[in-house]
C-alpha atoms as one frame of an Amber mdcrd trajectory, in Angstrom:
protein
 -16.314 -26.021 -56.433 -16.512 -29.244 -54.092 -17.484 -28.837 -50.094 -16.264
 -30.797 -47.086 -18.479 -27.961 -44.048 -20.782 -29.346 -42.397 -21.584 -26.359
 -40.192 -24.280 -23.527 -41.112 -22.195 -21.023 -42.650 -24.157 -17.649 -42.326
 -23.128 -15.396 -44.642 -24.272 -11.656 -43.664 -24.788  -9.263 -46.632 -27.607
  -6.284 -48.799 -27.205  -4.313 -51.137 -26.966  -1.418 -48.938 -24.806  -3.020
 -46.554 -22.259  -2.835 -49.643 -23.044   0.408 -49.892 -23.314   1.264 -47.598
 -19.650   0.774 -45.935 -18.481   1.046 -49.563 -18.738   5.298 -49.217 -16.396
   5.377 -46.182 -13.432   7.552 -47.548 -10.604   4.866 -46.137 -12.010   1.566
 -47.930 -14.434   3.689 -50.617 -15.447   0.248 -52.520 -13.482  -2.550 -50.461
 -16.851  -3.830 -49.399 -18.147  -3.867 -53.905 -15.448  -6.231 -54.369 -14.904
  -8.619 -51.894 -18.595  -9.925 -51.859 -18.064  -9.365 -56.094 -14.732 -12.292
 -55.471 -17.396 -13.983 -53.317 -19.564 -15.210 -56.038 -16.530 -15.314 -59.343
 -15.531 -17.575 -56.357 -18.687 -20.123 -55.890 -18.510 -19.679 -52.869 -22.470
 -18.638 -52.552 -23.341 -21.693 -52.676 -22.126 -22.726 -49.373 -22.487 -19.816
 -47.872 -26.467 -18.819 -46.453 -26.891 -15.737 -46.949 -29.272 -13.421 -44.517
 -29.716  -9.699 -45.684 -28.872  -7.694 -43.637 -31.244  -5.055 -41.109 -31.024
  -1.297 -40.163 -29.688  -1.405 -36.144 -32.943   0.033 -33.905 -31.918   3.160
 -32.098 -32.166   0.724 -29.109 -29.799  -1.880 -30.594 -27.050   1.246 -31.507
 -27.669   2.906 -27.129 -26.466  -0.730 -25.861 -23.858   0.634 -26.512 -23.084
   4.073 -27.627 -23.432   7.020 -25.520 -27.669   9.317 -25.305 -25.534  12.674
 -26.265 -23.313  10.936 -29.397 -26.772   9.603 -30.905 -28.028  12.351 -31.212
 -25.572  14.492 -32.607 -25.693  11.492 -34.681 -29.498  12.307 -35.652 -29.216
  15.904 -35.386 -26.657  16.464 -38.913 -28.641  13.832 -40.160 -30.276  15.470
 -43.037 -28.676  18.545 -42.953 -27.150  20.025 -45.963 -24.283  22.457 -44.688
 -21.394  19.313 -42.808 -19.414  22.659 -42.247 -22.334  24.324 -39.474 -20.837
  21.399 -37.988 -17.421  21.239 -36.881 -17.042  23.052 -34.189 -19.733  20.364
 -32.852 -18.099  17.069 -34.301 -14.812  17.620 -33.172 -16.115  16.676 -29.653
 -17.499  12.926 -30.828 -14.314  11.975 -32.125 -14.684  13.547 -36.377 -12.657
  14.995 -37.509  -8.974  14.610 -40.260  -9.110  10.980 -39.984 -12.253  10.109
 -39.360 -15.013  12.984 -41.203 -18.087  13.846 -40.955 -20.556  11.817 -43.527
 -23.552  12.822 -44.951 -26.522  10.695 -43.004 -24.474   9.882 -40.383 -27.394
   8.369 -37.833 -27.729   6.549 -41.496 -24.681   5.373 -41.416 -24.713   3.739
 -38.251 -28.290   2.352 -38.724 -27.069   0.042 -41.161 -23.216  -0.662 -40.458
 -24.051  -1.740 -36.593 -27.574  -3.354 -38.275 -25.343  -6.132 -40.366 -23.472
  -7.405 -37.143 -26.622  -7.687 -35.113 -28.582 -10.074 -37.890 -25.100 -11.789
 -37.640 -25.384 -11.560 -33.283 -28.575 -12.963 -34.411 -28.203 -15.145 -36.703
 -26.046 -17.429 -33.743 -28.228 -16.332 -30.638 -32.103 -18.359 -32.027 -31.825
 -18.992 -35.582 -29.995 -22.274 -35.303 -26.653 -21.163 -36.974 -23.009 -22.333
 -36.263 -21.113 -20.044 -38.213 -21.962 -16.263 -39.240 -19.512 -13.447 -41.284
 -19.803  -9.818 -41.871 -17.214  -8.861 -43.926 -18.401  -5.144 -43.169 -18.211
  -5.005 -40.016 -15.499  -4.936 -37.298 -15.043  -1.520 -36.642 -12.995  -1.447
 -33.789 -11.544   1.866 -32.276 -15.321   3.521 -32.029 -16.210   4.502 -28.793
 -18.918   4.948 -26.551 -19.142   9.074 -26.799 -17.793   9.278 -30.609 -15.753
   7.757 -32.859 -12.411   7.192 -34.177  -9.833   5.941 -35.876 -12.578   5.394
 -39.232 -14.527   3.646 -37.654 -17.811   5.517 -37.555 -19.922   3.146 -35.002
 -18.854   0.084 -32.627 -21.037  -2.650 -34.331 -18.520  -5.580 -32.465 -19.744
  -4.330 -28.833 -23.149  -3.684 -30.100 -23.248  -7.550 -31.451 -21.232  -9.181
 -28.523 -23.938  -6.933 -25.902 -26.732  -9.456 -28.594 -24.424 -12.219 -28.038
 -25.116 -11.648 -24.270 -28.057 -12.861 -23.490 -28.315 -16.345 -25.131 -23.758
 -17.033 -24.302 -22.839 -16.131 -21.000 -19.016 -15.817 -22.225 -17.864 -15.422
 -24.839 -14.014 -13.917 -26.290 -13.421 -11.700 -28.331 -10.087 -11.855 -30.572
  -8.430  -9.522 -32.564  -5.987  -9.618 -35.549  -5.821  -6.001 -36.714  -3.145
  -4.398 -36.775  -3.766  -2.004 -34.751  -4.891  -2.300 -30.825  -8.637  -3.322
 -30.598  -8.907  -0.141 -27.593 -12.836   0.713 -28.376 -13.938  -3.471 -27.709
 -11.685  -3.615 -24.888 -12.623  -0.843 -23.079 -16.310  -1.428 -23.685 -15.757
  -4.309 -22.278 -12.798  -3.465 -19.324 -14.962  -3.813 -16.307 -16.736  -7.659
 -16.849 -15.097 -11.340 -16.672 -18.717 -12.328 -19.387 -16.079 -10.922 -22.416
 -11.884 -11.881 -22.389 -10.694  -9.736 -25.740  -7.681 -11.281 -26.618  -6.224
  -9.002 -29.121  -2.654  -8.856 -31.752  -1.052  -6.131 -32.802   1.489  -3.417
 -33.969   2.707  -1.414 -30.763   4.881   0.736 -29.822   6.051   4.749 -28.974
   3.916   6.379 -31.046   1.233   3.499 -32.726  -2.190   4.139 -33.404  -4.048
   3.357 -31.070  -1.055   4.243 -28.706  -2.906   1.354 -26.020  -1.946  -2.822
 -25.758   0.933  -2.853 -24.033   0.972  -6.818 -22.124   0.104  -4.800 -18.939
  -2.734  -3.444 -20.450  -5.604  -6.075 -18.289  -8.608  -4.244 -17.760 -10.186
  -2.654 -14.642 -12.565  -3.700 -11.540 -14.248  -7.434 -13.039 -13.166  -7.377
 -15.449  -9.075  -6.562 -14.534  -6.756 -10.059 -15.931  -9.647 -10.319 -19.111
  -8.140  -7.249 -21.788  -4.966 -10.040 -23.014  -2.838  -8.125 -24.981  -0.202
  -8.952 -27.470   2.175  -6.578 -27.958   4.465  -7.563 -31.119   7.342  -5.703
 -32.982   8.074  -4.501 -36.792   7.895  -7.633 -39.500   5.409 -10.064 -38.591
   6.061 -13.314 -39.912   3.243 -15.790 -40.834   5.468 -18.009 -38.838   5.906
 -16.281 -35.877   2.165 -14.813 -35.433   0.690 -18.553 -36.648   3.323 -19.518
 -33.177   2.431 -17.481 -30.940  -1.551 -17.315 -32.206  -1.452 -20.528 -31.016
   0.737 -20.313 -28.370  -2.024 -17.524 -26.379  -4.834 -19.271 -28.123  -4.920
 -22.837 -25.946  -3.675 -20.613 -22.930  -6.820 -18.126 -23.068  -9.243 -21.559
 -24.089  -7.699 -23.388 -20.855  -8.180 -21.536 -18.323 -11.313 -19.342 -19.714
 -13.380 -21.501 -21.774 -15.580 -19.376 -23.983 -19.168 -20.384 -25.081 -19.242
 -18.498 -27.985 -16.347 -16.065 -30.269 -15.873 -12.941 -32.561 -13.155 -12.782
 -34.308 -11.929  -9.134 -35.886 -10.111 -10.550 -39.595  -8.562  -6.732 -40.003
  -7.050  -7.509 -42.975  -3.889  -4.289 -42.861  -1.204  -7.441 -41.185  -1.389
  -7.908 -44.821   1.697  -7.340 -47.110   1.799  -4.060 -49.105  -0.907  -1.840
 -46.829  -0.291   0.877 -47.287  -1.637   1.764 -44.424  -0.148  -0.751 -41.117
   2.673  -1.267 -43.304   4.333  -3.309 -40.356   3.675  -6.844 -40.879   5.253
  -8.550 -43.340   1.315 -11.584 -43.206   0.186 -13.145 -45.582  -3.523 -14.831
 -46.246  -2.623 -18.308 -44.348  -2.321 -16.287 -41.479  -5.728 -15.614 -41.064
  -6.972 -18.857 -42.742  -4.546 -20.743 -40.449  -5.766 -18.520 -37.196  -9.217
 -19.657 -38.218  -8.979 -22.832 -38.739  -7.276 -23.124 -34.915 -10.355 -21.408
 -33.934 -13.130 -23.046 -36.122 -11.089 -26.232 -33.968 -12.763 -25.788 -30.846
 -16.765 -26.035 -31.877 -17.981 -22.631 -30.637 -20.715 -20.792 -32.077 -18.193
 -18.222 -34.034 -18.786 -14.298 -35.837 -16.061 -13.242 -38.103 -15.724 -10.083
 -39.066 -13.073  -7.388 -41.758 -12.368  -4.664 -39.775  -8.373  -2.210 -41.420
  -7.524  -3.601 -44.643  -6.681  -0.266 -47.207  -5.175  -2.520 -49.523  -7.906
  -3.785 -51.050  -7.703  -6.218 -53.800  -4.847  -8.144 -50.903  -7.954  -7.285
 -48.374 -10.790  -9.232 -50.739  -8.082 -12.043 -51.642  -7.221 -12.467 -47.830
 -11.062 -12.456 -46.789 -13.165 -14.228 -49.922  -9.859 -17.123 -48.358 -10.581
 -17.200 -45.576 -14.456 -17.610 -46.696 -13.530 -21.224 -47.914 -11.839 -22.496
 -45.528 -15.164 -21.595 -43.005 -17.192 -23.534 -45.478 -14.730 -25.802 -46.308
 -14.457 -25.361 -49.928 -11.350 -24.723 -52.104  -9.539 -21.781 -54.232  -9.393
 -22.123 -57.804  -5.340 -20.436 -57.853  -6.427 -17.557 -59.196  -9.049 -14.672
 -59.623 -11.980 -15.516 -61.494 -13.082 -13.281 -64.487 -15.136 -12.100 -62.928
 -16.831  -7.210 -63.466 -13.413  -7.018 -60.914 -10.507  -9.236 -62.536  -8.820
  -5.471 -63.534  -8.047  -4.796 -59.839  -6.238  -7.098 -59.604  -3.675  -7.030
 -62.134  -0.704  -7.584 -62.473  -0.666 -10.836 -61.164  -3.954 -12.755 -60.777
  -3.058 -15.100 -58.020  -4.710 -15.020 -55.223  -1.913 -15.483 -52.637  -0.166
 -12.157 -50.914   3.455 -12.871 -50.788   5.669 -12.205 -48.327   8.687  -9.609
 -48.263  12.226 -10.410 -47.079  11.814  -7.139 -44.687  14.064  -8.551 -41.689
  11.170 -10.144 -37.849  12.147  -7.817 -35.386   9.726  -9.806 -32.810  13.260
 -12.365 -31.643  12.319 -15.596 -29.397  13.193 -14.578 -26.677  10.717 -11.506
 -26.666   7.734 -14.002 -27.690   8.379 -16.543 -24.729   8.282 -13.308 -23.068
   4.879 -12.096 -24.153   3.280 -15.259 -24.069   5.096 -16.169 -20.662   3.492
 -12.717 -19.415   0.327 -13.426 -20.335   0.782 -17.018 -18.359   2.120 -15.479
 -15.272  -1.898 -13.251 -15.612  -3.983 -15.657 -17.086  -3.243 -17.551 -13.927
  -4.972 -14.687 -12.607  -7.768 -15.229 -14.084  -7.701 -19.662 -13.043  -7.808
 -18.002  -9.930 -10.628 -15.529 -10.234 -12.641 -18.416 -11.925 -11.861 -21.352
  -9.726 -13.413 -19.521  -6.911 -16.548 -18.643  -8.639 -16.712 -21.854  -9.560
 -16.716 -23.089  -5.666 -19.026 -20.199  -4.794 -21.941 -21.779  -6.948 -22.304
 -24.942  -5.285
């Protein structure tokens, strides 16, 4: 497989990281599936593998509260998880995000992967870093939420803030990136941009276009609420229009991109969008064309073979490689049947995002960003 990529692309991996990610109930085995397909496609030859490590308590506490960390440490060695049922609800642990054995160890492993990726961009000369075991964007400061036990994204961004003055976070998951937006809602150091399914009763019930941040971060949260049936053409069109306006206004020094694949057609949890892998590779290419240090992370994606197809296609696009037409022979080939092509086919479902609706969203975002433009000009004048 040839490569025309001249960037140093770091790939975060370790057996421990994959094993820990694999035991998250909703994506059991996904990390191994993704990694083995990357290996089978020969992509490791075009990446710089970097081993993960455990996050330190200081790194975890850079975002998460002392109370949450104390609870995780308290139950870490517990043999009777049911004994903590009353306490766990206080920290968002329950039905959809159940308490796991060795909870604190889990948080250290998952958080550490994205911290190492951030370090690769800040101190190791990498231009792009990939951690498909990261991207848990719903976790809040005080607890778990929405399948997410630790907000590795917030931890990575805080690490990157030590070098980069302005960071743009882009969230492509089907669900609103509420945990990351909440983490940085009051600062202009980080702008959050989330494109997601939105409407009454749709989890996490946030992320309207009027949701723009607070205090010093007001208008530095950009939300693109989308209706059901989003097609590749609709998504890529609005993505290009909004990111162009964001870059023109904010001019970030670095990017963090969450690539949740639950917007793919056939996802059993998302069930709302009608995307293929081409949307993800097209949008990633648009971001990479900016030439900024960029961190790519995973996220949602509950049709595991399709998520693997998508993230491996993204890995190839980032590394400047071409994929074979079909999934190569390897130990997990059977997971990709009954068809073995790399492409994820869209359905014939209707796209409820009309041109008028998309135009109105882009117009509202444009108006919101005018406030950012004024703030940026004011700050620039003050520095002179």
